[in-house]
Amino acid sequence: MTQTLMPDVNRAGCPSRVILEHVTSRWGVLVLAALLERSYRFSELRRHVDGVSEKMLAQTLQALERDGFVLRDAQPVIPPRVDYSLTPLGEEAANLVAGLARWVEHKVPDVQAARAAYDGTKV
Amino acid sequence: MTQTLMPDVNRAGCPSRVILEHVTSRWGVLVLAALLERSYRFSELRRHVDGVSEKMLAQTLQALERDGFVLRDAQPVIPPRVDYSLTPLGEEAANLVAGLARWVEHKVPDVQAARAAYDGTKV
DNA sequence: CGGTATCCTTTACGATACTG
DNA sequence: CAGTATCGTAAAGGATACCG
């Protein structure tokens, strides 16, 4: 039996690392945070998460769906309609990353001040 | 006067996005989480965060230092000794990302079950 | 509408060698 | 020890075109 107990993000090759990277990926964070408010259709999400390409959005959603964070509901209508929402597991993840995102938004001035100080002493 | 109020991670070009990317970067997360426990020397950190290269560790630490999350204490001794620790701001960030990392470690089995189910229906 | 396929560019990253 | 510099590869990502 292989080592399945005690996942550790500090160990290279630990499955937890890949999951963490999905959740903290550039677009993964923003998608999860968006879906925390409400469910979105593909193109809605694409407009909401400014700058994401179709390709990356599809890729991000697939990874999150496969990991059990996102639920994909494709209705067999014409034109097609696909709704994305969070699973209970995804909601937990989304709360954590959305908390981080909101904290960052709130601390932008502090970071900019730190950068100004850093750049000042380093020139 | 330019738009400095209401940072929004959903808007491309918003400074909050770059900060968020530093904090959620592949190695940024692990470095912040490590420094939450205690301060580390460069090579200690390199061993602790398994798999990180010298280059990426240096680059990550510089970004985090410039953003005001990490404090770099270089003692003028031979051989050189440099200690890295968290600023108060960095401690807040680290608590959030470490919380996320611990949550992921805890949920590894759930994700693996979700993947098995997903891969099962998709083949 | 909600994607996929293809191509191409850019960035990330790692390995190695070197320096104060 | 704590980096920097250089190089090469691999992966990320964007643009466009196309399909069910």
Tab-separated table of N, CA and C (backbone and C1' of nucleotides) in Angstrom, chain D:
chain	number	residue	atom	x	y	z
D	1	DC	P	26.288	26.149	3.234
D	1	DC	O5'	26.338	27.742	3.187
D	1	DC	C5'	26.240	28.424	4.427
D	1	DC	C4'	25.819	29.840	4.124
D	1	DC	C3'	24.471	29.944	3.423
D	1	DC	O3'	23.746	30.999	4.035
D	1	DC	C1'	26.178	30.929	2.063
D	2	DA	P	22.204	31.250	3.734
D	2	DA	O5'	22.263	32.240	2.495
D	2	DA	C5'	22.814	33.530	2.681
D	2	DA	C4'	22.888	34.242	1.359
D	2	DA	C3'	21.589	34.175	0.545
D	2	DA	O3'	21.311	35.456	-0.003
D	2	DA	C1'	23.398	33.471	-0.754
D	3	DG	P	19.809	35.802	-0.501
D	3	DG	O5'	19.614	34.866	-1.767
D	3	DG	C5'	19.530	35.478	-3.023
D	3	DG	C4'	20.929	35.757	-3.573
D	3	DG	C3'	20.950	36.064	-5.046
D	3	DG	O3'	20.767	37.452	-5.223
D	3	DG	C1'	22.793	34.696	-4.375
D	4	DT	P	20.031	37.935	-6.507
D	4	DT	O5'	21.126	37.835	-7.660
D	4	DT	C5'	22.288	38.678	-7.617
D	4	DT	C4'	23.154	38.356	-8.810
D	4	DT	C3'	22.436	38.536	-10.154
D	4	DT	O3'	23.312	39.230	-11.026
D	4	DT	C1'	23.316	36.342	-9.981
D	5	DA	P	22.810	39.717	-12.454
D	5	DA	O5'	23.405	38.630	-13.459
D	5	DA	C5'	24.724	38.100	-13.273
D	5	DA	C4'	25.089	37.248	-14.474
D	5	DA	C3'	24.261	37.533	-15.726
D	5	DA	O3'	25.112	37.426	-16.861
D	5	DA	C1'	23.918	35.282	-15.029
D	6	DT	P	24.606	37.830	-18.323
D	6	DT	O5'	24.430	36.396	-18.996
D	6	DT	C5'	25.426	35.398	-18.754
D	6	DT	C4'	24.963	34.063	-19.270
D	6	DT	C3'	24.061	34.131	-20.511
D	6	DT	O3'	24.635	33.328	-21.526
D	6	DT	C1'	23.159	32.663	-18.897
D	7	DC	P	24.077	33.381	-23.055
D	7	DC	O5'	23.381	31.948	-23.147
D	7	DC	C5'	24.091	30.785	-22.695
D	7	DC	C4'	23.105	29.654	-22.474
D	7	DC	C3'	22.137	29.449	-23.637
D	7	DC	O3'	22.386	28.171	-24.224
D	7	DC	C1'	21.033	29.363	-21.501
D	8	DG	P	21.823	27.832	-25.660
D	8	DG	O5'	20.650	26.820	-25.306
D	8	DG	C5'	20.924	25.688	-24.478
D	8	DG	C4'	19.631	25.143	-23.899
D	8	DG	C3'	18.536	24.903	-24.942
D	8	DG	O3'	18.106	23.554	-24.855
D	8	DG	C1'	17.690	26.140	-23.079
D	9	DT	P	17.105	22.956	-25.920
D	9	DT	O5'	15.832	22.586	-25.046
D	9	DT	C5'	16.016	21.884	-23.819
D	9	DT	C4'	14.787	22.054	-22.939
D	9	DT	C3'	13.479	21.647	-23.626
D	9	DT	O3'	12.781	20.776	-22.746
D	9	DT	C1'	13.273	23.791	-22.659
D	10	DA	P	11.604	19.849	-23.365
D	10	DA	O5'	10.448	20.153	-22.330
D	10	DA	C5'	10.777	20.551	-20.996
D	10	DA	C4'	9.640	21.391	-20.451
D	10	DA	C3'	8.263	20.968	-20.952
D	10	DA	O3'	7.396	20.989	-19.845
D	10	DA	C1'	8.600	23.260	-21.402
D	11	DA	P	6.022	20.178	-19.827
D	11	DA	O5'	4.982	21.284	-19.363
D	11	DA	C5'	5.365	22.163	-18.322
D	11	DA	C4'	4.766	23.528	-18.556
D	11	DA	C3'	3.259	23.507	-18.852
D	11	DA	O3'	2.608	24.191	-17.804
D	11	DA	C1'	4.437	25.020	-20.271
D	12	DA	P	1.011	24.323	-17.749
D	12	DA	O5'	0.815	25.866	-18.068
D	12	DA	C5'	1.693	26.809	-17.456
D	12	DA	C4'	1.443	28.182	-18.028
D	12	DA	C3'	-0.033	28.536	-18.174
D	12	DA	O3'	-0.214	29.840	-17.653
D	12	DA	C1'	1.093	28.790	-20.256
D	13	DG	P	-1.685	30.376	-17.402
D	13	DG	O5'	-1.958	31.154	-18.754
D	13	DG	C5'	-1.032	32.149	-19.146
D	13	DG	C4'	-1.233	32.491	-20.599
D	13	DG	C3'	-2.703	32.738	-20.978
D	13	DG	O3'	-2.851	34.130	-21.188
D	13	DG	C1'	-1.491	31.555	-22.659
D	14	DG	P	-4.253	34.787	-21.534
D	14	DG	O5'	-4.133	35.076	-23.092
D	14	DG	C5'	-3.086	35.925	-23.562
D	14	DG	C4'	-3.134	36.019	-25.075
D	14	DG	C3'	-4.512	36.340	-25.656
D	14	DG	O3'	-4.355	37.340	-26.670
D	14	DG	C1'	-3.675	34.347	-26.626
D	15	DA	P	-5.596	37.933	-27.438
D	15	DA	O5'	-5.512	37.170	-28.842
D	15	DA	C5'	-4.292	37.190	-29.595
D	15	DA	C4'	-4.561	36.720	-31.026
D	15	DA	C3'	-5.938	37.102	-31.570
D	15	DA	O3'	-5.801	37.501	-32.934
D	15	DA	C1'	-5.733	34.724	-31.485
D	16	DT	P	-7.069	38.019	-33.747
D	16	DT	O5'	-7.473	36.746	-34.593
D	16	DT	C5'	-6.454	35.974	-35.254
D	16	DT	C4'	-7.010	34.645	-35.691
D	16	DT	C3'	-8.429	34.725	-36.291
D	16	DT	O3'	-8.338	34.466	-37.689
D	16	DT	C1'	-8.133	32.828	-34.858
D	17	DA	P	-9.684	34.481	-38.623
D	17	DA	O5'	-10.018	32.927	-38.713
D	17	DA	C5'	-8.961	31.978	-38.906
D	17	DA	C4'	-9.519	30.571	-38.768
D	17	DA	C3'	-10.904	30.402	-39.406
D	17	DA	O3'	-10.909	29.240	-40.225
D	17	DA	C1'	-10.916	29.636	-37.161
D	18	DC	P	-12.179	28.883	-41.191
D	18	DC	O5'	-12.900	27.731	-40.365
D	18	DC	C5'	-12.155	26.570	-39.995
D	18	DC	C4'	-12.890	25.818	-38.899
D	18	DC	C3'	-14.327	25.416	-39.267
D	18	DC	O3'	-14.395	24.009	-39.360
D	18	DC	C1'	-14.142	26.242	-37.018
D	19	DC	P	-15.756	23.270	-39.889
D	19	DC	O5'	-16.414	22.733	-38.535
D	19	DC	C5'	-15.717	21.792	-37.712
D	19	DC	C4'	-16.577	21.447	-36.493
D	19	DC	C3'	-18.018	21.068	-36.834
D	19	DC	O3'	-18.382	19.946	-36.041
D	19	DC	C1'	-18.017	22.826	-35.280
D	20	DG	P	-19.541	18.906	-36.529
D	20	DG	O5'	-20.502	18.819	-35.273
D	20	DG	C5'	-20.006	18.413	-34.001
D	20	DG	C4'	-21.011	18.792	-32.923
D	20	DG	C3'	-22.455	18.411	-33.284
D	20	DG	O3'	-23.097	17.930	-32.121
D	20	DG	C1'	-22.307	20.755	-32.923
